[in-house]
Amino acid sequence: MDRIPILRMGGFLLVTIQVDLYDRLALTLENDLMAMVSKMEARGVLIDISAVSIVDSFMGRILGNIASMSRIMDAETVVVGMQPAVAITLVELGLTLAGVHTALNVEMGMELLRKKIGPIPDNEEDLYDDII
Amino acid sequence: MMILSKENFEIKREPDVILFRNRAKESAAKIGMSLVGQTKLITAASELVRNMLRYANGGTGIIEVVMNNNKKGIRLTFADTGPGIKDVKLALQDGFSTGKSLGLGLPGAKRLSNEFNIQSEPGKGTTVTIIRWKDGL
């Protein structure tokens, strides 16, 4: 079964969506992410959608769900890299992504997460990947 | 209205949606539609294809390049033989859903299209047709 890889970076989880999502794949990502937040005690989730050419109401709902679920689990979610055409379309579709933090790119998203969470304990390896 | 080209797709499973979306996007790009126009078109398509899969177990998607008074556009048709919609007017209202969704599918797809037509008969099925013109008007 297809899966979107989730990378661990310090206390954050990083997801870069590089393929077009169909509904089942998006739901699997939602489940995997929540399992990882719990297992890794992650404090932040960064979702890069710069390669995504379409966000429809289902995908928007999944992003909103991920944000509210991780908040309940004491983690913040930032969605970054939305293409201008996707943003224009989302607003016309009627989806505001309420409750989802957004930033222009990965760098600014990381900055936002750091500000929201405070310094991350840096007692583990500097950077390593953990793909489930 | 002149039909310049026509492609039929059987849509039975979720991954079929991606192929359909990609082909619709290619056709729109080929007639010179802007990226925003293309994105609106395939987002509308995504909503309508999902409805077809969820409520009718799939159906047929048609991509056509059409021309009217020298303006070109893409016409997408979604036809299923599912249970149909009891109250089309209600289904077109924001926030109405018989499933557990946000209820933006039909009204959202309508907002993203330049022309929108829906025909539904309970027990017989639903056909939705949308057009997005190259210049977006």
Tab-separated table of N, CA and C in Angstrom, chain A:
chain	number	residue	atom	x	y	z
A	1	MET	N	0.822	-1.201	0.000
A	1	MET	CA	0.000	0.000	0.000
A	1	MET	C	0.863	1.261	0.000
A	2	ASP	N	0.454	2.259	-0.747
A	2	ASP	CA	1.217	3.513	-0.824
A	2	ASP	C	1.229	4.228	0.515
A	3	ARG	N	2.325	4.912	0.790
A	3	ARG	CA	2.445	5.688	2.026
A	3	ARG	C	3.245	6.944	1.763
A	4	ILE	N	2.924	8.009	2.490
A	4	ILE	CA	3.720	9.228	2.433
A	4	ILE	C	4.766	9.149	3.554
A	5	PRO	N	6.051	9.312	3.213
A	5	PRO	CA	7.067	9.214	4.268
A	5	PRO	C	6.998	10.366	5.266
A	6	ILE	N	7.245	10.051	6.518
A	6	ILE	CA	7.284	11.063	7.576
A	6	ILE	C	8.710	11.098	8.121
A	7	LEU	N	9.346	12.265	8.049
A	7	LEU	CA	10.723	12.382	8.523
A	7	LEU	C	10.723	13.008	9.907
A	8	ARG	N	11.648	12.553	10.750
A	8	ARG	CA	11.780	13.158	12.055
A	8	ARG	C	12.991	14.082	12.053
A	9	MET	N	12.779	15.292	12.547
A	9	MET	CA	13.867	16.269	12.594
A	9	MET	C	13.839	16.893	13.966
A	10	GLY	N	14.714	16.417	14.838
A	10	GLY	CA	14.675	16.896	16.209
A	10	GLY	C	13.314	16.583	16.806
A	11	GLY	N	12.656	17.567	17.379
A	11	GLY	CA	11.348	17.329	17.979
A	11	GLY	C	10.192	17.508	17.011
A	12	PHE	N	10.528	17.707	15.730
A	12	PHE	CA	9.480	17.943	14.735
A	12	PHE	C	9.310	16.761	13.800
A	13	LEU	N	8.127	16.680	13.230
A	13	LEU	CA	7.899	15.726	12.154
A	13	LEU	C	7.726	16.516	10.869
A	14	LEU	N	8.347	16.025	9.821
A	14	LEU	CA	8.337	16.743	8.552
A	14	LEU	C	7.736	15.857	7.468
A	15	VAL	N	6.713	16.380	6.809
A	15	VAL	CA	6.066	15.621	5.736
A	15	VAL	C	6.125	16.455	4.464
A	16	THR	N	6.687	15.894	3.431
A	16	THR	CA	6.671	16.579	2.137
A	16	THR	C	5.814	15.754	1.198
A	17	ILE	N	4.706	16.320	0.812
A	17	ILE	CA	3.798	15.565	-0.061
A	17	ILE	C	4.217	15.793	-1.503
A	18	GLN	N	4.712	14.733	-2.118
A	18	GLN	CA	5.289	14.859	-3.466
A	18	GLN	C	4.393	14.253	-4.536
A	19	VAL	N	3.333	13.614	-4.110
A	19	VAL	CA	2.471	12.952	-5.098
A	19	VAL	C	1.053	13.499	-4.967
A	20	ASP	N	0.264	13.265	-5.984
A	20	ASP	CA	-1.144	13.623	-5.890
A	20	ASP	C	-1.815	12.659	-4.926
A	21	LEU	N	-2.536	13.208	-3.982
A	21	LEU	CA	-3.169	12.360	-2.974
A	21	LEU	C	-4.546	11.914	-3.433
A	22	TYR	N	-4.820	10.659	-3.225
A	22	TYR	CA	-6.219	10.259	-3.306
A	22	TYR	C	-6.684	10.040	-1.866
A	23	ASP	N	-7.978	9.883	-1.682
A	23	ASP	CA	-8.530	9.977	-0.328
A	23	ASP	C	-7.928	8.966	0.641
A	24	ARG	N	-7.791	7.717	0.178
A	24	ARG	CA	-7.286	6.668	1.064
A	24	ARG	C	-5.870	7.005	1.542
A	25	LEU	N	-5.058	7.524	0.617
A	25	LEU	CA	-3.667	7.878	0.934
A	25	LEU	C	-3.623	9.008	1.965
A	26	ALA	N	-4.523	9.968	1.839
A	26	ALA	CA	-4.584	11.089	2.781
A	26	ALA	C	-4.993	10.591	4.172
A	27	LEU	N	-5.929	9.656	4.217
A	27	LEU	CA	-6.365	9.106	5.502
A	27	LEU	C	-5.250	8.311	6.172
A	28	THR	N	-4.484	7.568	5.345
A	28	THR	CA	-3.349	6.811	5.882
A	28	THR	C	-2.329	7.773	6.473
A	29	LEU	N	-2.090	8.881	5.782
A	29	LEU	CA	-1.139	9.879	6.285
A	29	LEU	C	-1.602	10.436	7.631
A	30	GLU	N	-2.905	10.730	7.708
A	30	GLU	CA	-3.468	11.253	8.959
A	30	GLU	C	-3.204	10.276	10.119
A	31	ASN	N	-3.467	9.003	9.886
A	31	ASN	CA	-3.243	7.981	10.921
A	31	ASN	C	-1.769	7.842	11.276
A	32	ASP	N	-0.927	7.748	10.243
A	32	ASP	CA	0.511	7.573	10.479
A	32	ASP	C	1.069	8.748	11.269
A	33	LEU	N	0.617	9.957	10.904
A	33	LEU	CA	1.131	11.152	11.570
A	33	LEU	C	0.775	11.152	13.052
A	34	MET	N	-0.470	10.816	13.364
A	34	MET	CA	-0.884	10.819	14.764
A	34	MET	C	-0.131	9.755	15.560
A	35	ALA	N	0.092	8.588	14.931
A	35	ALA	CA	0.860	7.533	15.601
A	35	ALA	C	2.284	8.014	15.876
A	36	MET	N	2.866	8.739	14.902
A	36	MET	CA	4.240	9.231	15.060
A	36	MET	C	4.320	10.332	16.111
A	37	VAL	N	3.311	11.212	16.147
A	37	VAL	CA	3.315	12.280	17.156
A	37	VAL	C	3.358	11.645	18.542
A	38	SER	N	2.564	10.603	18.727
A	38	SER	CA	2.500	9.940	20.011
A	38	SER	C	3.797	9.193	20.324
A	39	LYS	N	4.290	8.422	19.354
A	39	LYS	CA	5.465	7.579	19.565
A	39	LYS	C	6.724	8.420	19.784
A	40	MET	N	6.866	9.474	18.977
A	40	MET	CA	8.089	10.274	19.018
A	40	MET	C	7.966	11.475	19.970
A	41	GLU	N	6.812	11.605	20.578
A	41	GLU	CA	6.544	12.768	21.428
A	41	GLU	C	6.877	14.064	20.697
A	42	ALA	N	6.442	14.118	19.453
A	42	ALA	CA	6.749	15.294	18.634
A	42	ALA	C	5.967	16.497	19.134
A	43	ARG	N	6.567	17.676	19.044
A	43	ARG	CA	5.898	18.895	19.468
A	43	ARG	C	5.404	19.715	18.286
A	44	GLY	N	5.887	19.353	17.103
A	44	GLY	CA	5.489	20.119	15.931
A	44	GLY	C	5.410	19.249	14.690
A	45	VAL	N	4.480	19.602	13.801
A	45	VAL	CA	4.333	18.888	12.537
A	45	VAL	C	4.386	19.916	11.422
A	46	LEU	N	5.266	19.685	10.456
A	46	LEU	CA	5.361	20.603	9.334
A	46	LEU	C	4.989	19.850	8.060
A	47	ILE	N	3.990	20.346	7.368
A	47	ILE	CA	3.534	19.671	6.147
A	47	ILE	C	3.800	20.570	4.948
A	48	ASP	N	4.681	20.110	4.075
A	48	ASP	CA	5.048	20.885	2.891
A	48	ASP	C	4.186	20.439	1.709
A	49	ILE	N	3.361	21.347	1.197
A	49	ILE	CA	2.492	20.980	0.075
A	49	ILE	C	2.888	21.728	-1.205
A	50	SER	N	4.166	22.138	-1.275
A	50	SER	CA	4.595	22.932	-2.434
A	50	SER	C	4.496	22.149	-3.749
A	51	ALA	N	4.534	20.820	-3.668
A	51	ALA	CA	4.438	20.027	-4.891
A	51	ALA	C	2.997	19.595	-5.181
A	52	VAL	N	2.067	20.063	-4.357
A	52	VAL	CA	0.678	19.634	-4.518
A	52	VAL	C	-0.070	20.619	-5.417
A	53	SER	N	-0.639	20.110	-6.500
A	53	SER	CA	-1.281	21.021	-7.444
A	53	SER	C	-2.774	21.149	-7.198
A	54	ILE	N	-3.294	20.372	-6.250
A	54	ILE	CA	-4.729	20.452	-5.987
A	54	ILE	C	-5.044	20.130	-4.528
A	55	VAL	N	-5.785	21.027	-3.886
A	55	VAL	CA	-6.318	20.757	-2.552
A	55	VAL	C	-7.831	20.908	-2.657
A	56	ASP	N	-8.542	19.802	-2.547
A	56	ASP	CA	-9.999	19.887	-2.628
A	56	ASP	C	-10.588	19.833	-1.213
A	57	SER	N	-11.900	19.754	-1.096
A	57	SER	CA	-12.499	19.858	0.241
A	57	SER	C	-12.099	18.692	1.140
A	58	PHE	N	-11.891	17.530	0.549
A	58	PHE	CA	-11.495	16.376	1.363
A	58	PHE	C	-10.099	16.570	1.936
A	59	MET	N	-9.177	16.943	1.035
A	59	MET	CA	-7.787	17.176	1.444
A	59	MET	C	-7.723	18.311	2.471
A	60	GLY	N	-8.530	19.346	2.267
A	60	GLY	CA	-8.569	20.457	3.208
A	60	GLY	C	-9.057	20.007	4.570
A	61	ARG	N	-10.042	19.115	4.555
A	61	ARG	CA	-10.576	18.603	5.815
A	61	ARG	C	-9.521	17.779	6.537
A	62	ILE	N	-8.758	16.980	5.777
A	62	ILE	CA	-7.695	16.172	6.386
A	62	ILE	C	-6.656	17.088	7.042
A	63	LEU	N	-6.280	18.176	6.344
A	63	LEU	CA	-5.301	19.102	6.918
A	63	LEU	C	-5.839	19.711	8.215
A	64	GLY	N	-7.109	20.074	8.208
A	64	GLY	CA	-7.736	20.631	9.408
A	64	GLY	C	-7.786	19.611	10.536
A	65	ASN	N	-8.113	18.361	10.177
A	65	ASN	CA	-8.152	17.290	11.188
A	65	ASN	C	-6.785	17.083	11.814
A	66	ILE	N	-5.765	17.034	10.958
A	66	ILE	CA	-4.407	16.805	11.463
A	66	ILE	C	-4.053	17.908	12.450
A	67	ALA	N	-4.388	19.156	12.096
A	67	ALA	CA	-4.068	20.286	12.973
A	67	ALA	C	-4.803	20.161	14.303
A	68	SER	N	-6.111	19.829	14.281
A	68	SER	CA	-6.820	19.781	15.567
A	68	SER	C	-6.433	18.562	16.388
A	69	MET	N	-6.179	17.438	15.714
A	69	MET	CA	-5.756	16.250	16.473
A	69	MET	C	-4.396	16.462	17.107
A	70	SER	N	-3.464	17.050	16.344
A	70	SER	CA	-2.137	17.216	16.943
A	70	SER	C	-2.197	18.237	18.075
A	71	ARG	N	-3.090	19.222	17.953
A	71	ARG	CA	-3.208	20.196	19.043
A	71	ARG	C	-3.645	19.507	20.329
A	72	ILE	N	-4.594	18.591	20.211
A	72	ILE	CA	-5.047	17.837	21.389
A	72	ILE	C	-3.900	17.022	21.971
A	73	MET	N	-2.980	16.625	21.085
A	73	MET	CA	-1.835	15.837	21.548
A	73	MET	C	-0.635	16.731	21.857
A	74	ASP	N	-0.872	18.022	22.027
A	74	ASP	CA	0.173	18.973	22.406
A	74	ASP	C	1.248	19.165	21.342
A	75	ALA	N	0.844	19.125	20.087
A	75	ALA	CA	1.774	19.447	19.010
A	75	ALA	C	1.122	20.500	18.110
A	76	GLU	N	1.937	21.325	17.495
A	76	GLU	CA	1.419	22.343	16.571
A	76	GLU	C	1.643	21.882	15.134
A	77	THR	N	0.738	22.281	14.250
A	77	THR	CA	0.883	21.926	12.839
A	77	THR	C	1.006	23.183	11.997
A	78	VAL	N	1.970	23.179	11.091
A	78	VAL	CA	2.085	24.270	10.134
A	78	VAL	C	2.082	23.687	8.730
A	79	VAL	N	1.252	24.238	7.872
A	79	VAL	CA	1.218	23.831	6.471
A	79	VAL	C	1.965	24.889	5.668
A	80	VAL	N	2.925	24.463	4.871
A	80	VAL	CA	3.731	25.439	4.131
A	80	VAL	C	3.743	25.153	2.630
A	81	GLY	N	4.064	26.192	1.867
A	81	GLY	CA	4.348	26.026	0.443
A	81	GLY	C	3.137	25.986	-0.469
A	82	MET	N	1.991	26.463	0.018
A	82	MET	CA	0.816	26.392	-0.847
A	82	MET	C	1.010	27.240	-2.106
A	83	GLN	N	0.734	26.654	-3.255
A	83	GLN	CA	0.852	27.386	-4.513
A	83	GLN	C	-0.254	28.440	-4.602
A	84	PRO	N	0.076	29.598	-5.214
A	84	PRO	CA	-0.922	30.669	-5.318
A	84	PRO	C	-2.239	30.206	-5.950
A	85	ALA	N	-2.145	29.420	-7.022
A	85	ALA	CA	-3.368	28.970	-7.692
A	85	ALA	C	-4.213	28.103	-6.762
A	86	VAL	N	-3.541	27.329	-5.910
A	86	VAL	CA	-4.261	26.465	-4.974
A	86	VAL	C	-4.969	27.317	-3.915
A	87	ALA	N	-4.276	28.377	-3.452
A	87	ALA	CA	-4.873	29.260	-2.441
A	87	ALA	C	-6.114	29.967	-3.006
A	88	ILE	N	-5.991	30.465	-4.245
A	88	ILE	CA	-7.116	31.156	-4.892
A	88	ILE	C	-8.310	30.206	-5.017
A	89	THR	N	-8.017	28.986	-5.435
A	89	THR	CA	-9.070	27.983	-5.632
A	89	THR	C	-9.739	27.603	-4.314
A	90	LEU	N	-8.932	27.432	-3.265
A	90	LEU	CA	-9.474	27.043	-1.958
A	90	LEU	C	-10.488	28.047	-1.444
A	91	VAL	N	-10.151	29.332	-1.591
A	91	VAL	CA	-11.040	30.380	-1.090
A	91	VAL	C	-12.353	30.373	-1.871
A	92	GLU	N	-12.246	30.192	-3.204
A	92	GLU	CA	-13.464	30.158	-4.007
A	92	GLU	C	-14.302	28.910	-3.718
A	93	LEU	N	-13.608	27.835	-3.402
A	93	LEU	CA	-14.299	26.596	-3.034
A	93	LEU	C	-15.082	26.793	-1.739
A	94	GLY	N	-14.584	27.690	-0.876
A	94	GLY	CA	-15.285	27.973	0.369
A	94	GLY	C	-14.600	27.386	1.585
A	95	LEU	N	-13.331	27.027	1.426
A	95	LEU	CA	-12.589	26.407	2.516
A	95	LEU	C	-11.569	27.393	3.055
A	96	THR	N	-11.627	27.660	4.353
A	96	THR	CA	-10.723	28.666	4.899
A	96	THR	C	-9.564	28.070	5.684
A	97	LEU	N	-9.562	26.755	5.869
A	97	LEU	CA	-8.523	26.089	6.654
A	97	LEU	C	-8.392	26.716	8.050
A	98	ALA	N	-9.524	26.994	8.673
A	98	ALA	CA	-9.513	27.595	10.008
A	98	ALA	C	-8.769	26.686	10.981
A	99	GLY	N	-7.951	27.281	11.806
A	99	GLY	CA	-7.240	26.512	12.818
A	99	GLY	C	-5.944	25.895	12.336
A	100	VAL	N	-5.656	26.046	11.045
A	100	VAL	CA	-4.402	25.513	10.525
A	100	VAL	C	-3.405	26.664	10.391
A	101	HIS	N	-2.239	26.530	11.023
A	101	HIS	CA	-1.201	27.541	10.824
A	101	HIS	C	-0.592	27.353	9.444
A	102	THR	N	-0.276	28.464	8.788
A	102	THR	CA	0.374	28.345	7.485
A	102	THR	C	1.583	29.265	7.432
A	103	ALA	N	2.542	28.901	6.581
A	103	ALA	CA	3.702	29.747	6.331
A	103	ALA	C	4.066	29.593	4.867
A	104	LEU	N	4.838	30.558	4.361
A	104	LEU	CA	5.114	30.595	2.928
A	104	LEU	C	5.997	29.442	2.467
A	105	ASN	N	7.022	29.119	3.243
A	105	ASN	CA	7.923	28.037	2.836
A	105	ASN	C	8.421	27.269	4.062
A	106	VAL	N	9.217	26.236	3.801
A	106	VAL	CA	9.663	25.346	4.881
A	106	VAL	C	10.437	26.133	5.938
A	107	GLU	N	11.322	27.014	5.475
A	107	GLU	CA	12.152	27.773	6.398
A	107	GLU	C	11.282	28.609	7.357
A	108	MET	N	10.340	29.338	6.772
A	108	MET	CA	9.479	30.184	7.599
A	108	MET	C	8.556	29.334	8.475
A	109	GLY	N	8.180	28.159	7.970
A	109	GLY	CA	7.348	27.253	8.748
A	109	GLY	C	8.080	26.750	9.985
A	110	MET	N	9.351	26.409	9.810
A	110	MET	CA	10.197	25.961	10.921
A	110	MET	C	10.312	27.071	11.969
A	111	GLU	N	10.509	28.282	11.467
A	111	GLU	CA	10.640	29.446	12.347
A	111	GLU	C	9.377	29.610	13.190
A	112	LEU	N	8.232	29.487	12.506
A	112	LEU	CA	6.937	29.631	13.183
A	112	LEU	C	6.760	28.554	14.260
A	113	LEU	N	7.118	27.317	13.904
A	113	LEU	CA	7.001	26.221	14.873
A	113	LEU	C	7.880	26.486	16.088
A	114	ARG	N	9.119	26.913	15.827
A	114	ARG	CA	10.048	27.187	16.939
A	114	ARG	C	9.479	28.254	17.854
A	115	LYS	N	8.887	29.288	17.242
A	115	LYS	CA	8.321	30.382	18.041
A	115	LYS	C	7.164	29.869	18.889
A	116	LYS	N	6.356	28.999	18.314
A	116	LYS	CA	5.161	28.522	19.019
A	116	LYS	C	5.512	27.573	20.144
A	117	ILE	N	6.564	26.808	19.942
A	117	ILE	CA	6.857	25.730	20.875
A	117	ILE	C	7.978	26.103	21.841
A	118	GLY	N	8.819	27.048	21.437
A	118	GLY	CA	9.987	27.362	22.248
A	118	GLY	C	11.128	26.456	21.842
A	119	PRO	N	12.282	26.603	22.476
A	119	PRO	CA	13.441	25.819	22.043
A	119	PRO	C	13.171	24.321	22.162
A	120	ILE	N	13.657	23.591	21.169
A	120	ILE	CA	13.485	22.137	21.187
A	120	ILE	C	14.673	21.539	21.919
A	121	PRO	N	14.439	20.590	22.814
A	121	PRO	CA	15.565	19.924	23.454
A	121	PRO	C	16.453	19.280	22.399
A	122	ASP	N	17.731	19.580	22.421
A	122	ASP	CA	18.621	19.130	21.352
A	122	ASP	C	19.558	18.051	21.882
A	123	ASN	N	18.982	17.146	22.664
A	123	ASN	CA	19.845	16.148	23.291
A	123	ASN	C	19.974	14.867	22.475
A	124	GLU	N	19.260	14.844	21.368
A	124	GLU	CA	19.359	13.646	20.551
A	124	GLU	C	20.255	13.928	19.356
A	125	GLU	N	20.368	12.963	18.470
A	125	GLU	CA	21.180	13.177	17.269
A	125	GLU	C	20.683	14.423	16.543
A	126	ASP	N	21.596	15.097	15.887
A	126	ASP	CA	21.242	16.362	15.251
A	126	ASP	C	20.083	16.209	14.289
A	127	LEU	N	20.211	15.274	13.407
A	127	LEU	CA	19.184	15.154	12.398
A	127	LEU	C	19.194	13.722	11.884
A	128	TYR	N	18.089	13.089	12.037
A	128	TYR	CA	18.031	11.770	11.422
A	128	TYR	C	16.616	11.499	10.934
A	129	ASP	N	16.555	10.567	10.052
A	129	ASP	CA	15.270	10.283	9.433
A	129	ASP	C	14.678	9.017	10.031
A	130	ASP	N	13.412	9.053	10.158
A	130	ASP	CA	12.744	7.852	10.616
A	130	ASP	C	11.521	7.685	9.738
A	131	ILE	N	11.652	6.800	8.801
A	131	ILE	CA	10.554	6.628	7.850
A	131	ILE	C	9.709	5.438	8.259
A	132	ILE	N	8.426	5.679	8.372
A	132	ILE	CA	7.580	4.515	8.692
A	132	ILE	C	6.926	4.005	7.431
